[in-house]
XYZ file of C-alpha atoms in Angstrom:
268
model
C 0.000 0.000 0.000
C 1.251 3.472 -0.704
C 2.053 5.811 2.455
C 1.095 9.271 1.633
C 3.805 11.701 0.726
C 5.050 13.720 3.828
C 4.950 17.879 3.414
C 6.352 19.499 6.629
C 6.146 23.249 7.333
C 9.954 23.830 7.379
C 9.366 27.411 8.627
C 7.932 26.378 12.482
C 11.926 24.458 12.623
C 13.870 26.580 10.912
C 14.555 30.399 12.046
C 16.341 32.497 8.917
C 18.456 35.480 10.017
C 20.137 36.454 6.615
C 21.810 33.415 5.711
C 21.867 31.386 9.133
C 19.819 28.653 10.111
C 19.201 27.238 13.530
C 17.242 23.708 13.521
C 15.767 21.650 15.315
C 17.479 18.562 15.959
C 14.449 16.498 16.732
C 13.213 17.336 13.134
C 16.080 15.925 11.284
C 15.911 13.036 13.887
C 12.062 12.266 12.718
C 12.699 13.107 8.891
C 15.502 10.344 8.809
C 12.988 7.700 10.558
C 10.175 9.080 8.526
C 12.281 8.015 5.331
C 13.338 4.445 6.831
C 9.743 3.898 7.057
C 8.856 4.764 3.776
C 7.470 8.156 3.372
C 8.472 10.176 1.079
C 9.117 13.700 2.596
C 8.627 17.000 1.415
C 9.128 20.720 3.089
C 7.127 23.538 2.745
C 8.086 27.404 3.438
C 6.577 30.590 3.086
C 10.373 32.259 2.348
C 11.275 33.003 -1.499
C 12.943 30.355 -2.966
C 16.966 31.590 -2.544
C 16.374 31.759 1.326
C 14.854 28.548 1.637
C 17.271 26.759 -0.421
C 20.189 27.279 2.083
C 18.943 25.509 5.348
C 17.938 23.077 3.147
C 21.424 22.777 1.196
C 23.594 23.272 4.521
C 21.246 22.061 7.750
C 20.921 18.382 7.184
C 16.890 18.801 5.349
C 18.356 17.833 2.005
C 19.598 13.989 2.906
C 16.454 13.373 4.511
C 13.628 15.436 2.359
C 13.488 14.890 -1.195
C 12.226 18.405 -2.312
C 11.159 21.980 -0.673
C 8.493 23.819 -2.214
C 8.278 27.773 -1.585
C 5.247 29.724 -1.564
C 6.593 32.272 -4.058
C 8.292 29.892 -6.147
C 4.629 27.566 -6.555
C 2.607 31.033 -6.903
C 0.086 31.297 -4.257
C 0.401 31.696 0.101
C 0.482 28.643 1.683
C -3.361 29.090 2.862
C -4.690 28.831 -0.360
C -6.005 25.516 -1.328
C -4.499 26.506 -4.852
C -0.599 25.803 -3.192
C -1.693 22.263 -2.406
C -3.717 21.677 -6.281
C 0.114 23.143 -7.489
C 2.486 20.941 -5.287
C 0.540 17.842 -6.076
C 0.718 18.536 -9.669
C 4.199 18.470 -9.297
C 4.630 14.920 -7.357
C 1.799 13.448 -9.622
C -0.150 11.790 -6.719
C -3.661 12.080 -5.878
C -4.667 14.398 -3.494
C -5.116 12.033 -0.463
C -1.572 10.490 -0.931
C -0.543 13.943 0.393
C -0.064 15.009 4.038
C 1.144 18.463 5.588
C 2.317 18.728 8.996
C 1.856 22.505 9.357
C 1.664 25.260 12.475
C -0.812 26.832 10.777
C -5.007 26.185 11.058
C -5.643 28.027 8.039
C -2.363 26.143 5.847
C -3.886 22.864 7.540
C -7.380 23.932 6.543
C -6.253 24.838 3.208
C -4.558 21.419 2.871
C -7.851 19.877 3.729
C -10.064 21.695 1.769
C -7.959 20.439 -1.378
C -8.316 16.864 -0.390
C -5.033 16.331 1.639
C -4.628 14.649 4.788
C -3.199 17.448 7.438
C -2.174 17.764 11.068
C -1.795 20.864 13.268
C 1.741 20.957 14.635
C 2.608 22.461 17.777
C 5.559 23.062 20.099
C 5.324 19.756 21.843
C 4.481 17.432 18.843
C 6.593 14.822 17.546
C 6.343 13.533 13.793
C 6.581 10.461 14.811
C 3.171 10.791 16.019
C 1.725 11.895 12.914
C 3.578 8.814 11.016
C 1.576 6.580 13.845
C -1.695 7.945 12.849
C -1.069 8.095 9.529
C -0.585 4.016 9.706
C -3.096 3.744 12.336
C -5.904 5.445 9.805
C -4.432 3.374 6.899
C -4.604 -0.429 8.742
C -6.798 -0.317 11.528
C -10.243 -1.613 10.916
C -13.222 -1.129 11.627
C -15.378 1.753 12.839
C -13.756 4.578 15.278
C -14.655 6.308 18.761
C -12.646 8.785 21.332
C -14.578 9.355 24.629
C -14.510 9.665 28.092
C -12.864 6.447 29.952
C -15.204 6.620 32.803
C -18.846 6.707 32.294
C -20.856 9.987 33.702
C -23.930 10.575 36.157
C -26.093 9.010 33.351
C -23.688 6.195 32.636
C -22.799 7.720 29.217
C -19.513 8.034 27.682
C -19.225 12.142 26.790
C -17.476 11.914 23.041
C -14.557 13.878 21.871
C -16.815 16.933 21.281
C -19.068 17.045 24.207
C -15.147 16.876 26.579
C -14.536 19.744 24.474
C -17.288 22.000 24.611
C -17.364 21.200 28.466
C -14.654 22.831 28.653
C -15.051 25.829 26.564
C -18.966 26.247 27.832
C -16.960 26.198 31.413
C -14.418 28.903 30.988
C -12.012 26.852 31.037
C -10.199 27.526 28.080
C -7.528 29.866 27.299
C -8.637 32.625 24.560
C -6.246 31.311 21.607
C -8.128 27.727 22.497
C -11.444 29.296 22.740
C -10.815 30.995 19.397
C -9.584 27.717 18.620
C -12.627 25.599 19.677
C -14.784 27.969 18.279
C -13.485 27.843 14.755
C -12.816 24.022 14.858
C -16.594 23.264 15.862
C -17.619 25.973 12.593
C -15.428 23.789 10.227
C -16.959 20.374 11.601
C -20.552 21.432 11.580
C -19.707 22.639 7.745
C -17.739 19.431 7.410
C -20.581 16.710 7.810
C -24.068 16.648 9.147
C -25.467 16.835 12.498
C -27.310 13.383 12.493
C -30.103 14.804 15.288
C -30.784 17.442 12.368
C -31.317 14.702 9.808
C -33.320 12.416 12.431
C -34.447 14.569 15.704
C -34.908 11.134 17.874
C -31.692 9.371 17.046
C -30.129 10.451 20.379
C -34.071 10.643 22.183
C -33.150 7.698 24.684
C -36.379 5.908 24.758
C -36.632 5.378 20.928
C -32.475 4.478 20.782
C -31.083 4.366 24.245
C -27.366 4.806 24.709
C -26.906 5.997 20.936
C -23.343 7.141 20.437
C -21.470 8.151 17.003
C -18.688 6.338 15.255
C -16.728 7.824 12.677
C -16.451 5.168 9.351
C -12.488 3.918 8.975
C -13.011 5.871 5.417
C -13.444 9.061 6.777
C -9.978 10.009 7.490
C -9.916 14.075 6.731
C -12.482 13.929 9.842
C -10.405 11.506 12.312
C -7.647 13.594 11.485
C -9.336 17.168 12.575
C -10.560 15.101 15.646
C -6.956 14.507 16.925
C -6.774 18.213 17.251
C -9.470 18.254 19.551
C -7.924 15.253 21.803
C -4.556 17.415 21.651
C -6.539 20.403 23.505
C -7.996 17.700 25.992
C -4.508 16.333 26.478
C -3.358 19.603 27.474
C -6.032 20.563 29.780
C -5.885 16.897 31.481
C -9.333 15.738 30.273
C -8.697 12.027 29.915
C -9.775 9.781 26.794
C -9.923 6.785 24.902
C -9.859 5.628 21.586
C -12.420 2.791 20.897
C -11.986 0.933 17.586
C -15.062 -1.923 16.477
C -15.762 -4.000 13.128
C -19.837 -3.732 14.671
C -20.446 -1.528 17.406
C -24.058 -1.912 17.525
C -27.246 -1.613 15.463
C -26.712 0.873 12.972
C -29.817 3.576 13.039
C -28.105 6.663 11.607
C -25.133 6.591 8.635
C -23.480 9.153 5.995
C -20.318 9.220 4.390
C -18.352 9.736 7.197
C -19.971 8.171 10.308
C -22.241 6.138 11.757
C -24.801 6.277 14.939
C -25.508 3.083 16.504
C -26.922 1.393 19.309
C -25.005 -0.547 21.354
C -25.081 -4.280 22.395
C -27.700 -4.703 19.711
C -26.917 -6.367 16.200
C -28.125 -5.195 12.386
C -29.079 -9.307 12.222
């Protein structure tokens, strides 16, 4: 099976001070395993194309990237979707062979909207963690679920987005989080439907009690936007799990990208 073709946002490692270049050694560290596994890798940089040819050339990126594409040099910003149609134009793979690791939500939304896989990097993420979910997404089967390890009041397990909007509905977020939250849950509600919308009892307990949401293995671009939200719970302490099943229940709500079931009860 083909891995998808690694695009890293060189400019979140790399600080350019006329012609110097101070990187981070944990970057080349993951590039190099990141190549013994397979993937190809790519960089990405907002810089013209002369500056971001030298830490390339002289910092240890060019024996473990294959190629560096520059905003100016492709011909449009980074958060345009257009970058993305123009870089994969140039490696000749379909859009979803493509991944960007990137510091920015609207280059990672960009890279979404033009049908790449993409994951929000910050300061304490390893690429070696993307590579993991990237395999994870690619060979695990069967339908997917991140909740709350402990039931609540009700015995329910809160999902991904109810831990989240706890805490943002709390005041416990910070205000680059809430802006955060607030934008995330606009992109997901644009993203795919709100299956109560479609069916107003699907969730009503005494018509399907203890209904919960899975997401379909296929549905990738949405698994991967829900790791950012378990990346805000990880750093506010909220505790989850992931929860992976071939047949979590009986199936009373699907779309493309997920299902709603109820559990301990069969489709038979």
């Amino acid at each position: 099976m083909t891995k998808p073709l690694l695009m890293v946002d060189v400019d979140g490692f790399v600080l350019l001070v006329a012609h110097d270049a101070t990187l981070d050694d944990q970057l080349l560290a993951d590039l190099a395993s990141a190549r013994t596994a397979g993937f190809d890798a790519h960089l990405a940089t907002a810089h013209e194309h002369h500056r971001a040819r030298h830490p390339w050339e002289t910092s240890g990126l060019r024996e473990r990237s294959a190629a560096i594409h520059s905003a100016a040099d492709v011909g449009y910003r980074k958060a345009d979707h257009r970058f993305y149609d123009a870089v994969q134009r140039r490696t000749g793979r379909a859009p979803g062979l493509h991944c960007l690791v990137d510091g920015s939500q609207a280059n990672v939304d960009a890279a979404r909207a033009a049908g790449w896989r993409a994951f929000r990097w910050r300061p304490t993420s390893r690429l070696a963690d993307v590579l993991r979910n990237l395999d994870d997404a690619r060979g695990a089967p069967g339908f997917v679920r991140f909740e709350s390890p402990t039931p609540n009041s009700r015995g329910r397990h809160v999902g991904v987005f109810g831990l989240a909007n706890r805490l943002a509905h709390d005041g416990a977020l910070a205000p680059d989080d809430w802006a955060w939250w607030r934008h995330s849950n606009d992109w997901c509600n644009a993203a795919y439907p709100d299956p109560s919308t479609v069916d107003p009892q699907v969730y009503d307990h005494a018509v399907n009690p203890g209904a919960t949401a899975w997401f379909r293995p296929s549905a990738v671009h949405l698994i991967d936007k829900t790791r950012e939200y378990l990346d805000l719970l990880d750093r506010y302490g909220v505790p989850w799990t992931e929860r992976r099943s071939a047949a979590p229940g009986r199936v009373v709500y699907a779309d493309d990208g997920q299902v709603v079931v109820v559990p301990g009860e069969s489709d038979d």
